[in-house]
Amino acid sequence: MSERKLILVTNDDGYLSEGIAALTAVMRRLGSVIVVAPEASRSGAACSLTSASTVRLREVSEEEGLRVVACTGTPVDCVKLALERVCPRMPDLVVSGINHGDNASISAFYSGTLGACLEACIQGARAVAFSLQDFSRHCDFSPFLAAVERVASLVLRQGLPKDVCLNVNFPVVPQLKGIRVARMARGQWQAEWEEAHHPRGERHYWLSGSFTDLEPEAEDTDYWALRHGYASVTPIQLDNTAYSAFEALSSL
Amino acid sequence: MSERKLILVTNDDGYLSEGIAALTAVMRRLGSVIVVAPEASRSGAACSLTSASTVRLREVSEEEGLRVVACTGTPVDCVKLALERVCPRMPDLVVSGINHGDNASISAFYSGTLGACLEACIQGARAVAFSLQDFSRHCDFSPFLAAVERVASLVLRQGLPKDVCLNVNFPVVPQLKGIRVARMARGQWQAEWEEAHHPRGERHYWLSGSFTDLEPEAEDTDYWALRHGYASVTPIQLDNTAYSAFEALSSL
């Protein structure tokens, strides 16, 4: 008799976001779910963690097959606490999202959604981050739930290569054309800062800006997939060593 | 006549830390220095950025060849603001640190020191992060300043491969045995959470834990270098795509 799968769900938009509700609903079809997610939005948290203050866990609810715990920490804190203090055993799968806003190309560096997923991967779990290219608070996630289930089922069934996790992004389309395995596009955020008027004349800025895909013609990137109506699935590795640069550094 | 080099200095321990003072002193020998660094400690900030509030810049001091600006944001915010709003042109070099505490192996994921460096690299700058394996507030950085200058000079002279930055770590030794180009060790933080007593019984935790090198025998890793008295120089690439995993995902 096979044991019921255990799935940990987290995100960076907070445990009350619509994206995590959509993701949780899909995961419940695949196993028992534990949600450990931030109390409030932690957008742009990347892999940051909390070391200068305590982090609090708060039981929100529990029903058959679903336990929800809110956490004052970052997405990485959530995963660290979930694995060490909440989950009865290593989950069969850790999923993060569905993020309100995409995390393709270099946005992956700033993403708390992917940060949670990297942390799970570091700890040896199979992990997938899901994001939708729509930053609004109310998004229609329904066109993507079949793809979410497909990717999660595949990972549950066949696992992932060692020290690799998945970064999945969805474009805003009524119907996906399909799923493409794609590399991170080279990209850049530009004109990022907007001056904020401060009553006493201090220099304050809002982070803003627009993203530019630096290789729009390349057909093997995540942004190409998104622009053409496909979900992108980018496998991300933990070892970021640039082996090709060793020779250039040999004179050190 | 060659123009004087322009060097941007930042860190994650705050603009008043001893590590950034040591780094700034070395950089002043190599060019004109602009410091844009956090107002206070941002340890563990990774690549996080500030989007839910404004970020403030504050001029601290200016003298011949050295301008210091404090920033309420994260290390990534510091670099983004420095490059867009403070520096008169793209710096010839961006350096971060010297961090109080090492950022080798997977600690690189959580590091604001390296986060700043990755951001500079994303924006096309040559960038190097420096960290010392000593978490105390007062460290003796003097045994490492020659190596800092050597690495920075090399990068100024010959550049770095495209989309690659450097993560440099120093062990606590009276004298370095040398500098080794090394890959990130596979590692794990364990037993990370310590319960904090809360007067009303809430569940609070402190992040703590200890690091384990999962491949202590491998001689080509950053941790091996540190354990044996060498500085480690790890080239880090922006493209984290796990190309080797594409085939395993072909059934998607």
Short mmCIF file of C-alpha atoms in Angstrom, two decimals:
data_model
loop_
_atom_site.label_atom_id
_atom_site.label_comp_id
_atom_site.label_asym_id
_atom_site.label_seq_id
_atom_site.Cartn_x
_atom_site.Cartn_y
_atom_site.Cartn_z
CA MET A 1 0.00 0.00 0.00
CA SER A 2 1.56 3.28 -1.02
CA GLU A 3 1.53 6.07 1.53
CA ARG A 4 -0.29 9.26 0.62
CA LYS A 5 2.07 11.86 -0.83
CA LEU A 6 3.04 14.79 1.37
CA ILE A 7 3.27 18.17 -0.33
CA LEU A 8 4.57 21.40 1.17
CA VAL A 9 3.12 24.59 -0.33
CA THR A 10 4.58 28.05 0.13
CA ASN A 11 4.84 31.37 -1.72
CA ASP A 12 6.01 34.95 -1.36
CA ASP A 13 2.71 36.77 -1.71
CA GLY A 14 1.43 35.62 1.67
CA TYR A 15 -0.77 32.75 2.82
CA LEU A 16 -3.98 34.65 1.93
CA SER A 17 -3.12 35.30 -1.71
CA GLU A 18 -5.26 33.92 -4.49
CA GLY A 19 -2.27 32.30 -6.15
CA ILE A 20 -1.50 30.06 -3.20
CA ALA A 21 -5.18 29.14 -2.91
CA ALA A 22 -5.19 28.00 -6.53
CA LEU A 23 -1.95 26.05 -6.08
CA THR A 24 -3.17 24.44 -2.85
CA ALA A 25 -6.38 23.29 -4.52
CA VAL A 26 -4.42 21.50 -7.25
CA MET A 27 -1.97 19.95 -4.78
CA ARG A 28 -4.78 18.53 -2.67
CA ARG A 29 -5.68 16.33 -5.62
CA LEU A 30 -2.16 14.88 -5.46
CA GLY A 31 -1.64 14.37 -1.74
CA SER A 32 -1.83 15.72 1.79
CA VAL A 33 -0.91 19.37 1.89
CA ILE A 34 0.88 21.47 4.47
CA VAL A 35 0.98 25.19 3.75
CA VAL A 36 3.69 27.22 5.48
CA ALA A 37 3.65 30.67 3.94
CA PRO A 38 4.37 34.29 4.87
CA GLU A 39 1.86 36.24 6.96
CA ALA A 40 2.02 39.05 4.39
CA SER A 41 3.59 39.83 1.04
CA ARG A 42 7.31 39.16 0.74
CA SER A 43 7.59 40.03 -2.91
CA GLY A 44 11.22 40.49 -3.99
CA ALA A 45 12.55 38.53 -1.01
CA ALA A 46 14.84 36.34 -3.13
CA CYS A 47 16.72 33.87 -0.88
CA SER A 48 16.82 36.31 2.02
CA LEU A 49 16.48 35.01 5.56
CA THR A 50 15.80 36.45 8.98
CA SER A 51 18.66 36.46 11.44
CA ALA A 52 18.28 39.71 13.38
CA SER A 53 14.90 38.88 14.91
CA THR A 54 12.82 35.86 15.76
CA VAL A 55 10.45 34.25 13.28
CA ARG A 56 6.98 33.26 14.42
CA LEU A 57 4.85 30.32 13.33
CA ARG A 58 1.07 30.55 13.74
CA GLU A 59 -1.38 27.71 13.14
CA VAL A 60 -4.15 29.06 10.92
CA SER A 61 -6.34 26.05 10.22
CA GLU A 62 -6.41 22.29 9.98
CA GLU A 63 -8.77 19.96 8.20
CA GLU A 64 -8.51 16.54 6.56
CA GLY A 65 -5.50 16.64 4.24
CA LEU A 66 -4.74 20.33 4.72
CA ARG A 67 -2.88 22.19 7.44
CA VAL A 68 -2.13 25.89 7.12
CA VAL A 69 0.62 27.66 9.09
CA ALA A 70 1.49 31.34 8.71
CA CYS A 71 5.05 32.54 9.24
CA THR A 72 6.43 36.02 9.87
CA GLY A 73 9.63 35.19 7.99
CA THR A 74 10.72 35.21 4.39
CA PRO A 75 9.88 32.43 1.93
CA VAL A 76 13.26 30.81 2.71
CA ASP A 77 12.49 31.02 6.44
CA CYS A 78 9.12 29.38 5.71
CA VAL A 79 10.74 26.41 3.99
CA LYS A 80 13.49 26.08 6.61
CA LEU A 81 10.94 26.12 9.43
CA ALA A 82 8.51 23.87 7.59
CA LEU A 83 11.11 21.19 6.99
CA GLU A 84 12.64 21.35 10.46
CA ARG A 85 9.66 22.16 12.67
CA VAL A 86 6.36 21.55 10.89
CA CYS A 87 6.46 18.63 8.45
CA PRO A 88 6.39 15.16 10.03
CA ARG A 89 8.79 13.93 7.33
CA MET A 90 10.54 15.21 4.19
CA PRO A 91 7.75 16.15 1.77
CA ASP A 92 7.56 14.31 -1.55
CA LEU A 93 7.25 17.67 -3.25
CA VAL A 94 7.66 21.34 -2.36
CA VAL A 95 5.80 23.87 -4.52
CA SER A 96 5.85 27.63 -4.37
CA GLY A 97 3.40 30.12 -5.86
CA ILE A 98 1.43 30.65 -7.91
CA ASN A 99 3.18 34.00 -7.91
CA HIS A 100 1.31 37.10 -9.00
CA GLY A 101 3.90 38.26 -11.54
CA ASP A 102 6.39 36.28 -13.61
CA ASN A 103 9.82 35.18 -12.43
CA ALA A 104 11.42 34.47 -15.78
CA SER A 105 14.86 35.61 -16.95
CA ILE A 106 16.78 37.65 -14.38
CA SER A 107 13.64 38.29 -12.34
CA ALA A 108 14.44 34.86 -10.96
CA PHE A 109 17.25 36.44 -8.94
CA TYR A 110 14.85 38.61 -6.93
CA SER A 111 12.06 36.10 -6.61
CA GLY A 112 10.95 34.89 -3.21
CA THR A 113 8.86 32.29 -5.01
CA LEU A 114 11.97 30.79 -6.54
CA GLY A 115 13.95 31.48 -3.36
CA ALA A 116 11.68 29.11 -1.44
CA CYS A 117 12.14 26.54 -4.16
CA LEU A 118 15.95 26.86 -4.13
CA GLU A 119 15.93 26.41 -0.35
CA ALA A 120 13.90 23.23 -0.66
CA CYS A 121 16.30 22.00 -3.34
CA ILE A 122 19.31 22.76 -1.12
CA GLN A 123 17.68 20.60 1.54
CA GLY A 124 17.26 17.75 -0.92
CA ALA A 125 13.56 18.13 -1.71
CA ARG A 126 11.97 18.10 -5.16
CA ALA A 127 10.83 21.64 -5.70
CA VAL A 128 8.88 23.63 -8.27
CA ALA A 129 8.12 27.37 -8.41
CA PHE A 130 5.05 28.56 -10.34
CA SER A 131 4.46 32.15 -11.47
CA LEU A 132 1.94 33.92 -13.68
CA GLN A 133 2.87 36.95 -15.78
CA ASP A 134 0.18 39.08 -14.16
CA PHE A 135 1.02 41.32 -11.20
CA SER A 136 -2.58 42.15 -10.30
CA ARG A 137 -4.01 40.97 -7.05
CA HIS A 138 -6.90 39.18 -8.71
CA CYS A 139 -5.66 36.93 -11.48
CA ASP A 140 -7.48 34.19 -13.34
CA PHE A 141 -5.35 31.14 -12.63
CA SER A 142 -7.82 28.67 -14.11
CA PRO A 143 -6.19 28.37 -17.58
CA PHE A 144 -2.95 27.10 -15.97
CA LEU A 145 -4.09 24.62 -13.36
CA ALA A 146 -3.90 21.63 -15.68
CA ALA A 147 -0.28 22.51 -16.48
CA VAL A 148 0.48 22.94 -12.78
CA GLU A 149 -0.89 19.48 -12.12
CA ARG A 150 0.98 18.01 -15.07
CA VAL A 151 4.36 19.37 -13.95
CA ALA A 152 3.80 18.47 -10.30
CA SER A 153 2.66 14.94 -11.21
CA LEU A 154 5.69 14.40 -13.40
CA VAL A 155 8.03 15.51 -10.62
CA LEU A 156 6.23 13.33 -8.08
CA ARG A 157 6.45 10.37 -10.44
CA GLN A 158 9.98 10.61 -11.82
CA GLY A 159 11.76 13.03 -9.49
CA LEU A 160 14.28 15.62 -10.61
CA PRO A 161 18.02 15.46 -11.22
CA LYS A 162 20.08 16.01 -8.08
CA ASP A 163 20.42 19.67 -7.05
CA VAL A 164 18.01 20.87 -9.72
CA CYS A 165 14.63 22.54 -9.20
CA LEU A 166 12.09 23.96 -11.63
CA ASN A 167 11.05 27.52 -12.35
CA VAL A 168 7.69 27.47 -14.18
CA ASN A 169 6.16 30.61 -15.67
CA PHE A 170 2.79 31.17 -17.34
CA PRO A 171 1.82 33.89 -19.84
CA VAL A 172 -1.54 35.64 -19.61
CA VAL A 173 -3.50 33.74 -22.25
CA PRO A 174 -6.94 32.17 -22.23
CA GLN A 175 -5.39 28.87 -23.26
CA LEU A 176 -1.76 27.68 -23.16
CA LYS A 177 -0.27 26.55 -26.46
CA GLY A 178 1.78 24.04 -24.54
CA ILE A 179 4.76 23.69 -22.20
CA ARG A 180 8.32 24.45 -23.29
CA VAL A 181 11.49 23.55 -21.44
CA ALA A 182 13.51 26.74 -21.78
CA ARG A 183 16.64 28.45 -20.55
CA MET A 184 16.73 31.76 -18.68
CA ALA A 185 16.71 34.65 -21.14
CA ARG A 186 19.37 37.32 -20.77
CA GLY A 187 17.48 40.40 -19.70
CA GLN A 188 17.68 43.72 -17.97
CA TRP A 189 15.47 45.96 -15.88
CA GLN A 190 15.86 49.57 -16.94
CA ALA A 191 15.01 53.04 -15.62
CA GLU A 192 14.16 51.46 -12.32
CA TRP A 193 13.88 54.34 -9.92
CA GLU A 194 11.20 56.97 -9.67
CA GLU A 195 11.72 59.91 -7.35
CA ALA A 196 9.22 60.12 -4.53
CA HIS A 197 8.31 63.56 -3.27
CA HIS A 198 9.26 63.80 0.40
CA PRO A 199 7.82 66.64 2.49
CA ARG A 200 11.23 67.50 4.03
CA GLY A 201 13.18 67.13 0.81
CA GLU A 202 14.90 63.84 1.54
CA ARG A 203 15.89 61.77 -1.47
CA HIS A 204 13.45 58.88 -1.65
CA TYR A 205 12.88 56.55 -4.57
CA TRP A 206 10.31 53.97 -5.62
CA LEU A 207 11.51 50.85 -7.39
CA SER A 208 9.79 50.64 -10.74
CA GLY A 209 11.27 50.21 -14.22
CA SER A 210 10.63 48.03 -17.22
CA PHE A 211 12.08 44.74 -18.35
CA THR A 212 13.91 44.24 -21.62
CA ASP A 213 14.59 40.84 -23.11
CA LEU A 214 18.15 41.17 -24.46
CA GLU A 215 17.78 38.29 -26.89
CA PRO A 216 14.22 38.48 -28.21
CA GLU A 217 15.04 36.40 -31.30
CA ALA A 218 16.31 33.38 -29.39
CA GLU A 219 13.62 30.70 -29.46
CA ASP A 220 14.96 28.61 -26.59
CA THR A 221 14.37 31.12 -23.77
CA ASP A 222 11.69 31.42 -21.12
CA TYR A 223 10.63 34.86 -22.38
CA TRP A 224 10.24 33.60 -25.92
CA ALA A 225 7.96 30.86 -24.64
CA LEU A 226 5.89 33.34 -22.64
CA ARG A 227 5.62 35.80 -25.52
CA HIS A 228 4.36 33.01 -27.75
CA GLY A 229 1.71 31.65 -25.42
CA TYR A 230 3.60 28.74 -23.88
CA ALA A 231 4.33 27.91 -20.27
CA SER A 232 8.08 27.91 -19.70
CA VAL A 233 9.75 25.30 -17.50
CA THR A 234 13.33 26.23 -16.63
CA PRO A 235 15.43 23.74 -14.68
CA ILE A 236 17.66 25.67 -12.26
CA GLN A 237 20.84 24.25 -10.77
CA LEU A 238 22.33 24.94 -7.36
CA ASP A 239 25.91 24.94 -8.53
CA ASN A 240 26.42 28.38 -10.05
CA THR A 241 30.17 27.99 -10.45
CA ALA A 242 31.29 29.36 -13.82
CA TYR A 243 33.67 26.54 -14.70
CA SER A 244 34.38 28.11 -18.07
CA ALA A 245 35.97 31.07 -16.27
CA PHE A 246 38.61 29.06 -14.42
CA GLU A 247 41.21 29.48 -17.13
CA ALA A 248 40.79 33.24 -17.28
CA LEU A 249 41.57 33.34 -13.56
CA SER A 250 44.64 31.12 -13.67
CA SER A 251 47.00 34.04 -13.25
CA LEU A 252 45.71 34.75 -9.74
CA MET B 1 46.26 59.97 -20.60
CA SER B 2 44.17 57.30 -18.93
CA GLU B 3 41.22 58.41 -16.85
CA ARG B 4 41.28 57.56 -13.18
CA LYS B 5 39.37 54.33 -12.46
CA LEU B 6 35.95 54.61 -10.84
CA ILE B 7 35.13 51.99 -8.23
CA LEU B 8 31.78 51.44 -6.52
CA VAL B 9 31.96 49.90 -3.05
CA THR B 10 29.03 48.37 -1.20
CA ASN B 11 28.33 45.65 1.35
CA ASP B 12 25.57 44.12 3.46
CA ASP B 13 26.89 44.92 6.94
CA GLY B 14 26.21 48.63 6.63
CA TYR B 15 28.32 51.62 5.63
CA LEU B 16 29.85 51.91 9.13
CA SER B 17 31.20 48.37 9.31
CA GLU B 18 34.91 47.70 9.64
CA GLY B 19 34.89 45.42 6.62
CA ILE B 20 33.77 48.13 4.24
CA ALA B 21 36.31 50.53 5.73
CA ALA B 22 39.10 48.03 5.01
CA LEU B 23 37.82 47.43 1.48
CA THR B 24 37.43 51.14 0.78
CA ALA B 25 41.00 51.83 1.91
CA VAL B 26 42.35 49.28 -0.57
CA MET B 27 40.15 50.52 -3.41
CA ARG B 28 41.29 54.10 -2.93
CA ARG B 29 44.75 52.96 -3.98
CA LEU B 30 43.23 51.79 -7.28
CA GLY B 31 40.92 54.65 -8.19
CA SER B 32 38.22 57.09 -7.18
CA VAL B 33 35.73 55.47 -4.85
CA ILE B 34 32.00 55.91 -4.40
CA VAL B 35 30.49 54.02 -1.47
CA VAL B 36 26.75 53.34 -1.58
CA ALA B 37 25.97 50.97 1.25
CA PRO B 38 23.13 50.12 3.63
CA GLU B 39 22.42 52.39 6.61
CA ALA B 40 22.45 49.32 8.87
CA SER B 41 23.13 45.60 8.70
CA ARG B 42 21.38 43.70 5.93
CA SER B 43 22.98 40.37 6.63
CA GLY B 44 21.17 37.54 4.85
CA ALA B 45 19.54 39.87 2.34
CA ALA B 46 20.53 37.78 -0.70
CA CYS B 47 19.27 39.45 -3.90
CA SER B 48 16.21 40.88 -2.17
CA LEU B 49 14.93 44.29 -3.17
CA THR B 50 12.54 46.86 -1.78
CA SER B 51 9.28 47.35 -3.63
CA ALA B 52 6.70 47.98 -0.91
CA SER B 53 8.25 51.18 0.40
CA THR B 54 10.56 53.93 -0.79
CA VAL B 55 14.32 53.71 -0.49
CA ARG B 56 16.26 56.70 0.77
CA LEU B 57 19.70 57.92 -0.21
CA ARG B 58 21.65 60.08 2.23
CA GLU B 59 24.96 61.83 1.49
CA VAL B 60 27.32 61.01 4.35
CA SER B 61 30.62 62.58 3.34
CA GLU B 62 32.69 63.68 0.39
CA GLU B 63 36.41 64.25 0.09
CA GLU B 64 38.99 63.99 -2.70
CA GLY B 65 38.51 60.57 -4.35
CA LEU B 66 35.87 59.33 -1.91
CA ARG B 67 32.13 59.92 -1.71
CA VAL B 68 29.99 58.03 0.80
CA VAL B 69 26.22 57.62 0.45
CA ALA B 70 24.06 55.62 2.84
CA CYS B 71 20.94 53.83 1.62
CA THR B 72 17.96 52.46 3.52
CA GLY B 73 17.55 49.62 1.02
CA THR B 74 19.07 46.21 0.54
CA PRO B 75 22.48 45.62 -1.04
CA VAL B 76 20.76 45.09 -4.42
CA ASP B 77 18.87 48.36 -3.96
CA CYS B 78 22.20 50.04 -3.18
CA VAL B 79 23.74 48.86 -6.44
CA LYS B 80 20.64 49.66 -8.49
CA LEU B 81 20.48 53.18 -7.07
CA ALA B 82 24.22 53.71 -7.27
CA LEU B 83 24.35 52.81 -10.95
CA GLU B 84 21.22 54.74 -11.93
CA ARG B 85 21.29 57.74 -9.58
CA VAL B 86 24.71 58.20 -7.97
CA CYS B 87 27.60 57.20 -10.22
CA PRO B 88 28.45 59.66 -13.03
CA ARG B 89 29.24 56.70 -15.32
CA MET B 90 29.43 52.90 -15.21
CA PRO B 91 32.14 52.08 -12.65
CA ASP B 92 35.19 50.17 -13.83
CA LEU B 93 34.72 47.84 -10.89
CA VAL B 94 32.07 47.10 -8.26
CA VAL B 95 33.23 45.48 -5.03
CA SER B 96 31.20 44.29 -2.08
CA GLY B 97 32.33 43.51 1.46
CA ILE B 98 34.53 42.70 3.16
CA ASN B 99 31.77 40.70 4.77
CA HIS B 100 32.00 39.72 8.42
CA GLY B 101 31.37 35.99 7.90
CA ASP B 102 32.11 33.77 4.91
CA ASN B 103 29.85 33.33 1.90
CA ALA B 104 31.27 30.11 0.53
CA SER B 105 29.28 27.04 -0.58
CA ILE B 106 25.51 27.43 -0.25
CA SER B 107 25.87 30.41 2.05
CA ALA B 108 26.30 32.27 -1.24
CA PHE B 109 22.53 31.91 -1.78
CA TYR B 110 21.69 33.98 1.30
CA SER B 111 24.47 36.50 0.98
CA GLY B 112 23.69 40.16 0.52
CA THR B 113 27.39 40.68 -0.18
CA LEU B 114 27.18 38.40 -3.18
CA GLY B 115 23.67 39.68 -3.99
CA ALA B 116 25.11 43.14 -4.60
CA CYS B 117 27.76 41.64 -6.79
CA LEU B 118 25.26 39.62 -8.84
CA GLU B 119 23.20 42.77 -9.38
CA ALA B 120 26.25 44.64 -10.64
CA CYS B 121 27.02 41.71 -12.93
CA ILE B 122 23.45 41.69 -14.28
CA GLN B 123 23.94 45.34 -15.13
CA GLY B 124 27.13 44.58 -17.02
CA ALA B 125 29.69 45.71 -14.44
CA ARG B 126 32.76 43.78 -13.33
CA ALA B 127 31.98 42.73 -9.79
CA VAL B 128 33.74 41.01 -6.90
CA ALA B 129 32.41 40.03 -3.46
CA PHE B 130 34.86 39.66 -0.56
CA SER B 131 34.09 37.84 2.70
CA LEU B 132 36.08 36.77 5.74
CA GLN B 133 35.25 33.61 7.69
CA ASP B 134 34.83 35.54 10.92
CA PHE B 135 31.40 36.70 12.05
CA SER B 136 32.62 38.96 14.84
CA ARG B 137 32.14 42.66 14.60
CA HIS B 138 35.82 43.40 15.04
CA CYS B 139 37.88 41.33 12.63
CA ASP B 140 41.50 41.72 11.65
CA PHE B 141 41.31 42.22 7.91
CA SER B 142 44.99 43.14 7.52
CA PRO B 143 46.24 39.66 6.46
CA PHE B 144 43.92 39.74 3.41
CA LEU B 145 44.27 43.22 2.01
CA ALA B 146 47.10 42.29 -0.36
CA ALA B 147 44.91 39.52 -1.84
CA VAL B 148 41.96 41.92 -2.13
CA GLU B 149 44.15 44.31 -4.07
CA ARG B 150 45.56 41.52 -6.23
CA VAL B 151 42.12 40.23 -7.26
CA ALA B 152 40.70 43.71 -7.82
CA SER B 153 43.72 44.76 -9.86
CA LEU B 154 43.48 41.67 -12.03
CA VAL B 155 39.81 42.32 -12.72
CA LEU B 156 40.47 45.98 -13.48
CA ARG B 157 43.27 44.99 -15.84
CA GLN B 158 41.83 42.02 -17.71
CA GLY B 159 38.09 42.15 -16.99
CA LEU B 160 35.91 39.11 -16.41
CA PRO B 161 34.08 36.78 -18.77
CA LYS B 162 30.62 38.04 -19.76
CA ASP B 163 27.94 37.45 -17.11
CA VAL B 164 30.44 36.16 -14.55
CA CYS B 165 31.33 37.73 -11.20
CA LEU B 166 33.66 36.62 -8.42
CA ASN B 167 32.93 35.37 -4.93
CA VAL B 168 36.12 35.63 -2.84
CA ASN B 169 36.39 34.17 0.66
CA PHE B 170 39.17 34.36 3.22
CA PRO B 171 39.90 31.95 6.09
CA VAL B 172 40.94 33.25 9.51
CA VAL B 173 44.69 32.78 9.32
CA PRO B 174 47.60 35.06 10.16
CA GLN B 175 48.95 34.57 6.65
CA LEU B 176 47.27 33.22 3.50
CA LYS B 177 48.94 30.22 1.86
CA GLY B 178 47.78 31.56 -1.48
CA ILE B 179 44.70 32.02 -3.67
CA ARG B 180 42.81 29.09 -5.17
CA VAL B 181 40.20 29.27 -7.90
CA ALA B 182 37.55 26.89 -6.57
CA ARG B 183 34.01 25.71 -7.16
CA MET B 184 31.13 26.04 -4.68
CA ALA B 185 31.19 23.11 -2.25
CA ARG B 186 27.97 21.15 -1.76
CA GLY B 187 26.92 21.91 1.77
CA GLN B 188 24.07 22.05 4.20
CA TRP B 189 23.02 24.08 7.19
CA GLN B 190 21.60 21.82 9.90
CA ALA B 191 19.55 22.14 13.08
CA GLU B 192 18.87 25.70 12.17
CA TRP B 193 16.11 26.78 14.52
CA GLU B 194 16.29 27.44 18.22
CA GLU B 195 13.07 28.03 20.11
CA ALA B 196 12.78 31.46 21.65
CA HIS B 197 10.85 31.77 24.88
CA HIS B 198 7.92 34.10 24.32
CA PRO B 199 6.09 35.55 27.34
CA ARG B 200 2.64 34.75 25.88
CA GLY B 201 3.59 31.33 24.58
CA GLU B 202 3.75 32.16 20.87
CA ARG B 203 6.01 29.95 18.78
CA HIS B 204 9.06 32.03 17.97
CA TYR B 205 12.37 30.79 16.60
CA TRP B 206 15.88 32.11 16.16
CA LEU B 207 17.80 31.16 13.07
CA SER B 208 20.99 29.44 14.11
CA GLY B 209 22.43 26.10 13.03
CA SER B 210 25.75 24.77 11.87
CA PHE B 211 27.22 24.26 8.42
CA THR B 212 28.34 20.90 7.08
CA ASP B 213 30.55 20.53 4.04
CA LEU B 214 29.02 17.54 2.21
CA GLU B 215 32.17 16.77 0.26
CA PRO B 216 35.06 17.47 2.65
CA GLU B 217 37.49 15.30 0.64
CA ALA B 218 37.08 17.21 -2.62
CA GLU B 219 40.13 19.41 -3.11
CA ASP B 220 38.63 21.72 -5.72
CA THR B 221 35.99 23.40 -3.51
CA ASP B 222 35.88 26.77 -1.79
CA TYR B 223 35.56 25.14 1.64
CA TRP B 224 38.59 22.95 1.05
CA ALA B 225 40.59 26.05 0.20
CA LEU B 226 39.39 27.85 3.33
CA ARG B 227 40.07 24.87 5.59
CA HIS B 228 43.61 24.67 4.24
CA GLY B 229 44.49 28.32 4.66
CA TYR B 230 43.89 29.57 1.12
CA ALA B 231 41.66 32.35 -0.15
CA SER B 232 39.01 30.90 -2.46
CA VAL B 233 37.98 32.68 -5.65
CA THR B 234 34.79 31.25 -7.12
CA PRO B 235 33.56 32.57 -10.47
CA ILE B 236 29.77 32.71 -10.41
CA GLN B 237 27.62 32.76 -13.54
CA LEU B 238 24.29 34.47 -14.06
CA ASP B 239 22.81 31.72 -16.18
CA ASN B 240 21.68 29.11 -13.69
CA THR B 241 19.83 27.02 -16.25
CA ALA B 242 20.47 23.31 -15.68
CA TYR B 243 20.98 22.36 -19.32
CA SER B 244 21.80 18.80 -18.31
CA ALA B 245 18.24 18.42 -17.03
CA PHE B 246 16.51 19.22 -20.31
CA GLU B 247 16.36 15.63 -21.43
CA ALA B 248 14.81 14.44 -18.16
CA LEU B 249 12.01 16.97 -18.76
CA SER B 250 11.33 16.07 -22.37
CA SER B 251 8.12 14.22 -21.50
CA LEU B 252 6.45 17.44 -20.33
#
